[in-house]
JSON list of C-alpha atoms in Angstrom, two decimals:
[
{"chain": "A", "resi": 1, "resn": "MET", "atom": "CA", "xyz": [0.00, 0.00, 0.00]},
{"chain": "A", "resi": 2, "resn": "THR", "atom": "CA", "xyz": [0.99, 3.61, -0.44]},
{"chain": "A", "resi": 3, "resn": "PRO", "atom": "CA", "xyz": [0.87, 5.66, 2.79]},
{"chain": "A", "resi": 4, "resn": "LEU", "atom": "CA", "xyz": [-2.40, 7.27, 1.65]},
{"chain": "A", "resi": 5, "resn": "GLU", "atom": "CA", "xyz": [-3.94, 3.88, 0.85]},
{"chain": "A", "resi": 6, "resn": "ALA", "atom": "CA", "xyz": [-2.69, 2.63, 4.21]},
{"chain": "A", "resi": 7, "resn": "LYS", "atom": "CA", "xyz": [-4.36, 5.52, 6.02]},
{"chain": "A", "resi": 8, "resn": "GLU", "atom": "CA", "xyz": [-7.67, 4.81, 4.29]},
{"chain": "A", "resi": 9, "resn": "HIS", "atom": "CA", "xyz": [-7.34, 1.09, 5.02]},
{"chain": "A", "resi": 10, "resn": "LEU", "atom": "CA", "xyz": [-6.65, 1.80, 8.69]},
{"chain": "A", "resi": 11, "resn": "GLN", "atom": "CA", "xyz": [-9.79, 3.92, 8.91]},
{"chain": "A", "resi": 12, "resn": "THR", "atom": "CA", "xyz": [-12.04, 1.36, 7.22]},
{"chain": "A", "resi": 13, "resn": "LYS", "atom": "CA", "xyz": [-10.49, -2.01, 8.21]},
{"chain": "A", "resi": 14, "resn": "GLY", "atom": "CA", "xyz": [-8.58, -1.25, 11.40]},
{"chain": "A", "resi": 15, "resn": "TYR", "atom": "CA", "xyz": [-5.13, -2.20, 10.14]},
{"chain": "A", "resi": 16, "resn": "CYS", "atom": "CA", "xyz": [-2.62, -1.38, 7.41]},
{"chain": "A", "resi": 17, "resn": "SER", "atom": "CA", "xyz": [0.99, -1.75, 6.31]},
{"chain": "A", "resi": 18, "resn": "PHE", "atom": "CA", "xyz": [3.37, 0.25, 4.11]},
{"chain": "A", "resi": 19, "resn": "ASN", "atom": "CA", "xyz": [7.08, 1.06, 3.76]},
{"chain": "A", "resi": 20, "resn": "ILE", "atom": "CA", "xyz": [8.42, 3.93, 5.85]},
{"chain": "A", "resi": 21, "resn": "ALA", "atom": "CA", "xyz": [10.57, 5.18, 2.94]},
{"chain": "A", "resi": 22, "resn": "ASP", "atom": "CA", "xyz": [7.39, 5.88, 0.95]},
{"chain": "A", "resi": 23, "resn": "LEU", "atom": "CA", "xyz": [6.13, 8.20, 3.70]},
{"chain": "A", "resi": 24, "resn": "ASN", "atom": "CA", "xyz": [9.20, 10.15, 4.79]},
{"chain": "A", "resi": 25, "resn": "LEU", "atom": "CA", "xyz": [12.90, 9.63, 4.00]},
{"chain": "A", "resi": 26, "resn": "GLU", "atom": "CA", "xyz": [13.94, 11.39, 7.21]},
{"chain": "A", "resi": 27, "resn": "LEU", "atom": "CA", "xyz": [11.97, 8.80, 9.20]},
{"chain": "A", "resi": 28, "resn": "PHE", "atom": "CA", "xyz": [13.55, 6.05, 7.07]},
{"chain": "A", "resi": 29, "resn": "ASP", "atom": "CA", "xyz": [17.00, 7.28, 8.18]},
{"chain": "A", "resi": 30, "resn": "ILE", "atom": "CA", "xyz": [15.93, 6.97, 11.84]},
{"chain": "A", "resi": 31, "resn": "VAL", "atom": "CA", "xyz": [14.78, 3.39, 11.31]},
{"chain": "A", "resi": 32, "resn": "ASP", "atom": "CA", "xyz": [17.93, 2.56, 9.37]},
{"chain": "A", "resi": 33, "resn": "LYS", "atom": "CA", "xyz": [20.06, 3.26, 12.45]},
{"chain": "A", "resi": 34, "resn": "TYR", "atom": "CA", "xyz": [18.31, 0.37, 14.21]},
{"chain": "A", "resi": 35, "resn": "ARG", "atom": "CA", "xyz": [18.62, -2.15, 11.38]},
{"chain": "A", "resi": 36, "resn": "CYS", "atom": "CA", "xyz": [19.27, -5.49, 13.12]},
{"chain": "A", "resi": 37, "resn": "ASP", "atom": "CA", "xyz": [21.91, -3.89, 15.34]},
{"chain": "A", "resi": 38, "resn": "LYS", "atom": "CA", "xyz": [22.62, -6.29, 18.20]},
{"chain": "A", "resi": 39, "resn": "ALA", "atom": "CA", "xyz": [24.32, -3.49, 20.12]},
{"chain": "A", "resi": 40, "resn": "LYS", "atom": "CA", "xyz": [20.89, -1.87, 20.47]},
{"chain": "A", "resi": 41, "resn": "SER", "atom": "CA", "xyz": [19.74, -4.93, 22.41]},
{"chain": "A", "resi": 42, "resn": "GLU", "atom": "CA", "xyz": [22.35, -4.66, 25.14]},
{"chain": "A", "resi": 43, "resn": "ARG", "atom": "CA", "xyz": [21.45, -3.47, 28.62]},
{"chain": "A", "resi": 44, "resn": "GLU", "atom": "CA", "xyz": [23.20, -0.10, 28.32]},
{"chain": "A", "resi": 45, "resn": "ASN", "atom": "CA", "xyz": [20.70, 0.92, 25.62]},
{"chain": "A", "resi": 46, "resn": "MET", "atom": "CA", "xyz": [17.61, -0.28, 27.51]},
{"chain": "A", "resi": 47, "resn": "THR", "atom": "CA", "xyz": [15.92, 0.55, 30.79]},
{"chain": "A", "resi": 48, "resn": "PHE", "atom": "CA", "xyz": [15.38, -3.20, 31.13]},
{"chain": "A", "resi": 49, "resn": "LEU", "atom": "CA", "xyz": [15.28, -6.36, 29.08]},
{"chain": "A", "resi": 50, "resn": "ARG", "atom": "CA", "xyz": [12.53, -8.87, 29.74]},
{"chain": "A", "resi": 51, "resn": "GLY", "atom": "CA", "xyz": [11.14, -12.05, 28.31]},
{"chain": "A", "resi": 52, "resn": "ASP", "atom": "CA", "xyz": [7.55, -13.20, 28.29]},
{"chain": "A", "resi": 53, "resn": "PHE", "atom": "CA", "xyz": [6.15, -16.57, 27.56]},
{"chain": "A", "resi": 54, "resn": "SER", "atom": "CA", "xyz": [2.90, -17.91, 28.90]},
{"chain": "A", "resi": 55, "resn": "THR", "atom": "CA", "xyz": [1.01, -21.18, 28.85]},
{"chain": "A", "resi": 56, "resn": "SER", "atom": "CA", "xyz": [-2.65, -21.96, 28.28]},
{"chain": "A", "resi": 57, "resn": "SER", "atom": "CA", "xyz": [-3.07, -21.99, 32.06]},
{"chain": "A", "resi": 58, "resn": "GLY", "atom": "CA", "xyz": [-1.79, -18.42, 32.23]},
{"chain": "A", "resi": 59, "resn": "GLU", "atom": "CA", "xyz": [1.59, -19.13, 33.82]},
{"chain": "A", "resi": 60, "resn": "ILE", "atom": "CA", "xyz": [4.25, -16.53, 33.05]},
{"chain": "A", "resi": 61, "resn": "GLY", "atom": "CA", "xyz": [7.52, -18.31, 32.40]},
{"chain": "A", "resi": 62, "resn": "ILE", "atom": "CA", "xyz": [9.93, -15.38, 32.08]},
{"chain": "A", "resi": 63, "resn": "ASN", "atom": "CA", "xyz": [9.44, -11.86, 33.41]},
{"chain": "A", "resi": 64, "resn": "THR", "atom": "CA", "xyz": [12.61, -10.35, 34.77]},
{"chain": "A", "resi": 65, "resn": "ASN", "atom": "CA", "xyz": [15.67, -8.23, 33.97]},
{"chain": "A", "resi": 66, "resn": "PHE", "atom": "CA", "xyz": [18.57, -9.49, 31.85]},
{"chain": "A", "resi": 67, "resn": "LYS", "atom": "CA", "xyz": [21.89, -8.11, 30.68]},
{"chain": "A", "resi": 68, "resn": "SER", "atom": "CA", "xyz": [21.12, -8.89, 27.05]},
{"chain": "A", "resi": 69, "resn": "PHE", "atom": "CA", "xyz": [18.65, -10.60, 24.76]},
{"chain": "A", "resi": 70, "resn": "GLU", "atom": "CA", "xyz": [21.13, -13.47, 24.56]},
{"chain": "A", "resi": 71, "resn": "GLU", "atom": "CA", "xyz": [20.94, -14.12, 28.32]},
{"chain": "A", "resi": 72, "resn": "ALA", "atom": "CA", "xyz": [17.13, -13.99, 28.23]},
{"chain": "A", "resi": 73, "resn": "ASN", "atom": "CA", "xyz": [17.10, -16.40, 25.32]},
{"chain": "A", "resi": 74, "resn": "GLU", "atom": "CA", "xyz": [19.16, -19.00, 27.18]},
{"chain": "A", "resi": 75, "resn": "ILE", "atom": "CA", "xyz": [16.62, -19.04, 30.01]},
{"chain": "A", "resi": 76, "resn": "LYS", "atom": "CA", "xyz": [13.75, -19.13, 27.51]},
{"chain": "A", "resi": 77, "resn": "ASP", "atom": "CA", "xyz": [15.18, -22.24, 25.85]},
{"chain": "A", "resi": 78, "resn": "ALA", "atom": "CA", "xyz": [15.60, -23.96, 29.23]},
{"chain": "A", "resi": 79, "resn": "LYS", "atom": "CA", "xyz": [11.99, -23.16, 30.21]},
{"chain": "A", "resi": 80, "resn": "VAL", "atom": "CA", "xyz": [10.63, -24.45, 26.90]},
{"chain": "A", "resi": 81, "resn": "ALA", "atom": "CA", "xyz": [12.58, -27.69, 27.28]},
{"chain": "A", "resi": 82, "resn": "LEU", "atom": "CA", "xyz": [11.21, -28.13, 30.80]},
{"chain": "A", "resi": 83, "resn": "LEU", "atom": "CA", "xyz": [7.54, -27.36, 30.12]},
{"chain": "A", "resi": 84, "resn": "GLY", "atom": "CA", "xyz": [7.15, -28.75, 26.64]},
{"chain": "A", "resi": 85, "resn": "LYS", "atom": "CA", "xyz": [6.04, -26.55, 23.81]},
{"chain": "A", "resi": 86, "resn": "ASP", "atom": "CA", "xyz": [2.48, -27.84, 23.33]},
{"chain": "A", "resi": 87, "resn": "ASP", "atom": "CA", "xyz": [1.16, -25.84, 26.30]},
{"chain": "A", "resi": 88, "resn": "ILE", "atom": "CA", "xyz": [2.83, -22.54, 25.39]},
{"chain": "A", "resi": 89, "resn": "THR", "atom": "CA", "xyz": [0.77, -19.73, 23.84]},
{"chain": "A", "resi": 90, "resn": "GLN", "atom": "CA", "xyz": [3.47, -17.08, 23.34]},
{"chain": "A", "resi": 91, "resn": "ILE", "atom": "CA", "xyz": [7.22, -16.63, 23.52]},
{"chain": "A", "resi": 92, "resn": "TRP", "atom": "CA", "xyz": [9.05, -13.37, 22.91]},
{"chain": "A", "resi": 93, "resn": "LEU", "atom": "CA", "xyz": [11.69, -11.09, 24.40]},
{"chain": "A", "resi": 94, "resn": "TYR", "atom": "CA", "xyz": [11.64, -7.29, 24.66]},
{"chain": "A", "resi": 95, "resn": "GLY", "atom": "CA", "xyz": [13.21, -4.20, 26.19]},
{"chain": "A", "resi": 96, "resn": "HIS", "atom": "CA", "xyz": [12.45, -0.48, 26.49]},
{"chain": "A", "resi": 97, "resn": "PRO", "atom": "CA", "xyz": [14.93, 2.06, 25.07]},
{"chain": "A", "resi": 98, "resn": "LYS", "atom": "CA", "xyz": [16.24, 4.50, 27.64]},
{"chain": "A", "resi": 99, "resn": "GLU", "atom": "CA", "xyz": [14.44, 7.80, 28.13]},
{"chain": "A", "resi": 100, "resn": "GLY", "atom": "CA", "xyz": [15.55, 10.69, 25.99]},
{"chain": "A", "resi": 101, "resn": "ASN", "atom": "CA", "xyz": [15.65, 8.74, 22.73]},
{"chain": "A", "resi": 102, "resn": "ASN", "atom": "CA", "xyz": [14.55, 11.69, 20.63]},
{"chain": "A", "resi": 103, "resn": "SER", "atom": "CA", "xyz": [14.89, 9.93, 17.29]},
{"chain": "A", "resi": 104, "resn": "LEU", "atom": "CA", "xyz": [12.36, 7.22, 18.16]},
{"chain": "A", "resi": 105, "resn": "ARG", "atom": "CA", "xyz": [10.05, 9.80, 19.71]},
{"chain": "A", "resi": 106, "resn": "LYS", "atom": "CA", "xyz": [10.19, 11.77, 16.46]},
{"chain": "A", "resi": 107, "resn": "LEU", "atom": "CA", "xyz": [9.46, 8.63, 14.43]},
{"chain": "A", "resi": 108, "resn": "TYR", "atom": "CA", "xyz": [6.31, 7.75, 16.36]},
{"chain": "A", "resi": 109, "resn": "THR", "atom": "CA", "xyz": [5.15, 11.33, 16.80]},
{"chain": "A", "resi": 110, "resn": "GLU", "atom": "CA", "xyz": [5.19, 11.81, 13.04]},
{"chain": "A", "resi": 111, "resn": "LEU", "atom": "CA", "xyz": [3.45, 8.49, 12.39]},
{"chain": "A", "resi": 112, "resn": "THR", "atom": "CA", "xyz": [0.70, 9.29, 14.89]},
{"chain": "A", "resi": 113, "resn": "LYS", "atom": "CA", "xyz": [0.23, 12.80, 13.49]},
{"chain": "A", "resi": 114, "resn": "TYR", "atom": "CA", "xyz": [-0.09, 11.48, 9.95]},
{"chain": "A", "resi": 115, "resn": "PHE", "atom": "CA", "xyz": [-2.50, 8.62, 10.62]},
{"chain": "A", "resi": 116, "resn": "TYR", "atom": "CA", "xyz": [-4.66, 10.36, 13.25]},
{"chain": "A", "resi": 117, "resn": "ASP", "atom": "CA", "xyz": [-4.51, 13.96, 12.03]},
{"chain": "A", "resi": 118, "resn": "ILE", "atom": "CA", "xyz": [-3.41, 15.33, 15.38]},
{"chain": "A", "resi": 119, "resn": "ASP", "atom": "CA", "xyz": [-1.73, 18.72, 15.73]},
{"chain": "A", "resi": 120, "resn": "ASP", "atom": "CA", "xyz": [1.34, 19.87, 17.59]},
{"chain": "A", "resi": 121, "resn": "ASN", "atom": "CA", "xyz": [-0.71, 20.78, 20.68]},
{"chain": "A", "resi": 122, "resn": "VAL", "atom": "CA", "xyz": [-1.42, 17.13, 21.53]},
{"chain": "A", "resi": 123, "resn": "ASP", "atom": "CA", "xyz": [0.80, 15.93, 24.39]},
{"chain": "A", "resi": 124, "resn": "LEU", "atom": "CA", "xyz": [1.63, 12.39, 23.25]},
{"chain": "A", "resi": 125, "resn": "ASN", "atom": "CA", "xyz": [2.74, 9.62, 25.54]},
{"chain": "A", "resi": 126, "resn": "LEU", "atom": "CA", "xyz": [4.85, 7.13, 23.59]},
{"chain": "A", "resi": 127, "resn": "ASP", "atom": "CA", "xyz": [5.31, 3.69, 25.14]},
{"chain": "A", "resi": 128, "resn": "ILE", "atom": "CA", "xyz": [8.18, 2.33, 23.01]},
{"chain": "A", "resi": 129, "resn": "SER", "atom": "CA", "xyz": [9.83, -1.08, 23.15]},
{"chain": "A", "resi": 130, "resn": "ILE", "atom": "CA", "xyz": [12.05, -3.24, 20.93]},
{"chain": "A", "resi": 131, "resn": "SER", "atom": "CA", "xyz": [11.14, -6.91, 20.65]},
{"chain": "A", "resi": 132, "resn": "LEU", "atom": "CA", "xyz": [13.15, -9.95, 19.59]},
{"chain": "A", "resi": 133, "resn": "TYR", "atom": "CA", "xyz": [11.59, -13.09, 18.18]},
{"chain": "A", "resi": 134, "resn": "ASN", "atom": "CA", "xyz": [14.03, -15.87, 17.33]},
{"chain": "A", "resi": 135, "resn": "LYS", "atom": "CA", "xyz": [13.67, -19.56, 16.45]},
{"chain": "A", "resi": 136, "resn": "GLY", "atom": "CA", "xyz": [10.63, -21.04, 18.20]},
{"chain": "A", "resi": 137, "resn": "CYS", "atom": "CA", "xyz": [9.11, -17.68, 19.19]},
{"chain": "A", "resi": 138, "resn": "PHE", "atom": "CA", "xyz": [5.49, -16.95, 18.24]},
{"chain": "A", "resi": 139, "resn": "LEU", "atom": "CA", "xyz": [2.34, -15.17, 19.41]},
{"chain": "A", "resi": 140, "resn": "ASP", "atom": "CA", "xyz": [-1.05, -16.90, 19.33]},
{"chain": "A", "resi": 141, "resn": "ASP", "atom": "CA", "xyz": [-4.13, -15.41, 17.69]},
{"chain": "A", "resi": 142, "resn": "HIS", "atom": "CA", "xyz": [-5.62, -12.76, 20.00]},
{"chain": "A", "resi": 143, "resn": "ILE", "atom": "CA", "xyz": [-7.18, -9.30, 20.30]},
{"chain": "A", "resi": 144, "resn": "ASP", "atom": "CA", "xyz": [-5.79, -6.39, 22.32]},
{"chain": "A", "resi": 145, "resn": "GLY", "atom": "CA", "xyz": [-9.16, -4.78, 23.14]},
{"chain": "A", "resi": 146, "resn": "LYS", "atom": "CA", "xyz": [-10.43, -1.37, 22.06]},
{"chain": "A", "resi": 147, "resn": "SER", "atom": "CA", "xyz": [-8.84, 1.65, 23.70]},
{"chain": "A", "resi": 148, "resn": "PRO", "atom": "CA", "xyz": [-11.13, 4.63, 23.00]},
{"chain": "A", "resi": 149, "resn": "VAL", "atom": "CA", "xyz": [-9.63, 6.69, 25.83]},
{"chain": "A", "resi": 150, "resn": "LYS", "atom": "CA", "xyz": [-5.96, 5.75, 25.81]},
{"chain": "A", "resi": 151, "resn": "ASN", "atom": "CA", "xyz": [-4.04, 4.20, 22.91]},
{"chain": "A", "resi": 152, "resn": "TYR", "atom": "CA", "xyz": [-4.49, 5.35, 19.34]},
{"chain": "A", "resi": 153, "resn": "ALA", "atom": "CA", "xyz": [-2.93, 2.21, 17.92]},
{"chain": "A", "resi": 154, "resn": "SER", "atom": "CA", "xyz": [-0.25, -0.42, 18.06]},
{"chain": "A", "resi": 155, "resn": "MET", "atom": "CA", "xyz": [2.48, 0.73, 15.66]},
{"chain": "A", "resi": 156, "resn": "LEU", "atom": "CA", "xyz": [5.14, -1.77, 14.56]},
{"chain": "A", "resi": 157, "resn": "VAL", "atom": "CA", "xyz": [8.29, -0.93, 12.60]},
{"chain": "A", "resi": 158, "resn": "TYR", "atom": "CA", "xyz": [10.36, -3.89, 11.37]},
{"chain": "A", "resi": 159, "resn": "LEU", "atom": "CA", "xyz": [14.18, -3.86, 11.32]},
{"chain": "A", "resi": 160, "resn": "ASN", "atom": "CA", "xyz": [15.02, -7.11, 9.53]},
{"chain": "A", "resi": 161, "resn": "LYS", "atom": "CA", "xyz": [17.31, -7.16, 6.52]},
{"chain": "A", "resi": 162, "resn": "ASP", "atom": "CA", "xyz": [16.78, -9.89, 3.89]},
{"chain": "A", "resi": 163, "resn": "TRP", "atom": "CA", "xyz": [13.85, -11.46, 5.75]},
{"chain": "A", "resi": 164, "resn": "LYS", "atom": "CA", "xyz": [12.15, -14.30, 3.90]},
{"chain": "A", "resi": 165, "resn": "GLU", "atom": "CA", "xyz": [8.48, -15.21, 4.28]},
{"chain": "A", "resi": 166, "resn": "GLU", "atom": "CA", "xyz": [9.47, -18.85, 4.78]},
{"chain": "A", "resi": 167, "resn": "ASP", "atom": "CA", "xyz": [11.49, -17.88, 7.89]},
{"chain": "A", "resi": 168, "resn": "GLY", "atom": "CA", "xyz": [8.17, -17.52, 9.72]},
{"chain": "A", "resi": 169, "resn": "GLY", "atom": "CA", "xyz": [7.55, -14.64, 12.09]},
{"chain": "A", "resi": 170, "resn": "ASN", "atom": "CA", "xyz": [5.00, -13.09, 9.74]},
{"chain": "A", "resi": 171, "resn": "LEU", "atom": "CA", "xyz": [2.28, -10.92, 11.26]},
{"chain": "A", "resi": 172, "resn": "ILE", "atom": "CA", "xyz": [-1.23, -12.13, 10.40]},
{"chain": "A", "resi": 173, "resn": "LEU", "atom": "CA", "xyz": [-4.03, -9.55, 10.66]},
{"chain": "A", "resi": 174, "resn": "ARG", "atom": "CA", "xyz": [-7.72, -10.40, 10.33]},
{"chain": "A", "resi": 175, "resn": "GLY", "atom": "CA", "xyz": [-10.48, -7.82, 10.25]},
{"chain": "A", "resi": 176, "resn": "ASP", "atom": "CA", "xyz": [-14.25, -8.17, 10.28]},
{"chain": "A", "resi": 177, "resn": "ASP", "atom": "CA", "xyz": [-14.17, -9.68, 6.78]},
{"chain": "A", "resi": 178, "resn": "ASN", "atom": "CA", "xyz": [-12.29, -12.71, 8.21]},
{"chain": "A", "resi": 179, "resn": "ILE", "atom": "CA", "xyz": [-9.69, -12.43, 5.46]},
{"chain": "A", "resi": 180, "resn": "ASP", "atom": "CA", "xyz": [-6.10, -12.98, 6.65]},
{"chain": "A", "resi": 181, "resn": "TYR", "atom": "CA", "xyz": [-3.68, -10.20, 5.71]},
{"chain": "A", "resi": 182, "resn": "LYS", "atom": "CA", "xyz": [-0.02, -11.18, 5.97]},
{"chain": "A", "resi": 183, "resn": "VAL", "atom": "CA", "xyz": [2.75, -8.72, 6.78]},
{"chain": "A", "resi": 184, "resn": "VAL", "atom": "CA", "xyz": [6.27, -10.04, 6.15]},
{"chain": "A", "resi": 185, "resn": "PRO", "atom": "CA", "xyz": [8.56, -8.31, 8.70]},
{"chain": "A", "resi": 186, "resn": "GLU", "atom": "CA", "xyz": [11.01, -6.90, 6.15]},
{"chain": "A", "resi": 187, "resn": "PHE", "atom": "CA", "xyz": [13.16, -3.91, 6.93]},
{"chain": "A", "resi": 188, "resn": "GLY", "atom": "CA", "xyz": [11.29, -0.60, 6.83]},
{"chain": "A", "resi": 189, "resn": "THR", "atom": "CA", "xyz": [7.83, -2.14, 6.80]},
{"chain": "A", "resi": 190, "resn": "VAL", "atom": "CA", "xyz": [5.34, -0.49, 9.16]},
{"chain": "A", "resi": 191, "resn": "ALA", "atom": "CA", "xyz": [2.20, -2.25, 10.41]},
{"chain": "A", "resi": 192, "resn": "ILE", "atom": "CA", "xyz": [-0.49, -0.38, 12.35]},
{"chain": "A", "resi": 193, "resn": "ILE", "atom": "CA", "xyz": [-3.42, -1.84, 14.29]},
{"chain": "A", "resi": 194, "resn": "ASP", "atom": "CA", "xyz": [-6.10, 0.66, 15.30]},
{"chain": "A", "resi": 195, "resn": "LEU", "atom": "CA", "xyz": [-7.14, 0.35, 18.95]},
{"chain": "A", "resi": 196, "resn": "GLN", "atom": "CA", "xyz": [-9.78, 3.08, 19.11]},
{"chain": "A", "resi": 197, "resn": "ASN", "atom": "CA", "xyz": [-12.44, 1.87, 16.70]},
{"chain": "A", "resi": 198, "resn": "PHE", "atom": "CA", "xyz": [-11.52, -1.75, 15.96]},
{"chain": "A", "resi": 199, "resn": "ASP", "atom": "CA", "xyz": [-10.58, -4.91, 17.82]},
{"chain": "A", "resi": 200, "resn": "ILE", "atom": "CA", "xyz": [-9.03, -7.15, 15.21]},
{"chain": "A", "resi": 201, "resn": "TYR", "atom": "CA", "xyz": [-7.47, -10.56, 15.68]},
{"chain": "A", "resi": 202, "resn": "HIS", "atom": "CA", "xyz": [-3.75, -10.87, 14.98]},
{"chain": "A", "resi": 203, "resn": "GLN", "atom": "CA", "xyz": [-0.91, -13.30, 15.55]},
{"chain": "A", "resi": 204, "resn": "VAL", "atom": "CA", "xyz": [2.80, -13.82, 14.84]},
{"chain": "A", "resi": 205, "resn": "GLU", "atom": "CA", "xyz": [3.69, -17.06, 13.10]},
{"chain": "A", "resi": 206, "resn": "GLU", "atom": "CA", "xyz": [6.36, -19.22, 14.70]},
{"chain": "A", "resi": 207, "resn": "ILE", "atom": "CA", "xyz": [9.88, -18.54, 13.52]},
{"chain": "A", "resi": 208, "resn": "VAL", "atom": "CA", "xyz": [11.15, -21.77, 12.01]},
{"chain": "A", "resi": 209, "resn": "ASN", "atom": "CA", "xyz": [14.68, -20.80, 10.88]},
{"chain": "A", "resi": 210, "resn": "ASP", "atom": "CA", "xyz": [17.75, -19.66, 12.79]},
{"chain": "A", "resi": 211, "resn": "VAL", "atom": "CA", "xyz": [17.09, -15.93, 12.38]},
{"chain": "A", "resi": 212, "resn": "GLU", "atom": "CA", "xyz": [16.39, -12.94, 14.63]},
{"chain": "A", "resi": 213, "resn": "ARG", "atom": "CA", "xyz": [13.34, -10.72, 14.12]},
{"chain": "A", "resi": 214, "resn": "TYR", "atom": "CA", "xyz": [13.59, -7.24, 15.65]},
{"chain": "A", "resi": 215, "resn": "THR", "atom": "CA", "xyz": [10.65, -4.84, 15.86]},
{"chain": "A", "resi": 216, "resn": "ILE", "atom": "CA", "xyz": [10.19, -1.36, 17.31]},
{"chain": "A", "resi": 217, "resn": "ILE", "atom": "CA", "xyz": [6.74, -1.22, 18.94]},
{"chain": "A", "resi": 218, "resn": "CYS", "atom": "CA", "xyz": [4.84, 1.83, 20.15]},
{"chain": "A", "resi": 219, "resn": "PHE", "atom": "CA", "xyz": [1.45, 2.46, 21.79]},
{"chain": "A", "resi": 220, "resn": "PRO", "atom": "CA", "xyz": [0.86, 6.24, 21.49]},
{"chain": "A", "resi": 221, "resn": "PHE", "atom": "CA", "xyz": [-1.86, 8.05, 23.39]},
{"chain": "A", "resi": 222, "resn": "ASP", "atom": "CA", "xyz": [-2.87, 11.58, 24.36]},
{"chain": "A", "resi": 223, "resn": "LYS", "atom": "CA", "xyz": [-1.84, 12.26, 27.96]},
{"chain": "A", "resi": 224, "resn": "LYS", "atom": "CA", "xyz": [-4.95, 14.33, 28.67]},
{"chain": "A", "resi": 225, "resn": "ASN", "atom": "CA", "xyz": [-7.12, 11.32, 27.89]},
{"chain": "A", "resi": 226, "resn": "LEU", "atom": "CA", "xyz": [-5.25, 9.33, 30.51]},
{"chain": "A", "resi": 227, "resn": "ALA", "atom": "CA", "xyz": [-6.15, 11.96, 33.09]},
{"chain": "A", "resi": 228, "resn": "LYS", "atom": "CA", "xyz": [-9.82, 11.77, 32.09]},
{"chain": "A", "resi": 229, "resn": "ASN", "atom": "CA", "xyz": [-9.81, 8.04, 32.69]},
{"chain": "A", "resi": 230, "resn": "ASP", "atom": "CA", "xyz": [-8.32, 8.26, 36.20]}
]
């Protein structure tokens, strides 16, 4: 989709995807600095690194601080071997960039302004994280729930060079028409899920090859709406 087609699709279907370079080359340059850079995953660049995986009974297997994604992944593999994979509903690792990351704030401010027609007077809160899915990681089909007061959307920017669809890790989006829309997590691709007016099902396919899938994730919302909901 072009950015304009993506905006229209988001408004009518609740989701969209496009390439960041087609919207703004300055934003593309910001994303390019994060292209599969393992150094960005180290503790000194994050407020914390955590891993989540849960079972059908709701047990959280990993939820703590780590020095790196690599350390978290070692514990993840040990937990999976202990529990057995059949009962697991999600596995993924993530961390939050340290405060003051003005480049990522600019990226998501501009995306939110474009897709939701907000002006410079809106005081945006930007909850930003960077996730890692590697071999065996996946996210089961689910909905996030509408957020008419808080979040505008879930905004995903993919960082993965030379990603192949057969690697797995593809995002599957399904709107009210029950038609699956696949987003391959190639570098520069942006996927947006509206959380104000829609509640669509989505999942991440299991990664089947020995690859690493990095994504910048943001949930933007207007701070004044948070106050109204208190």
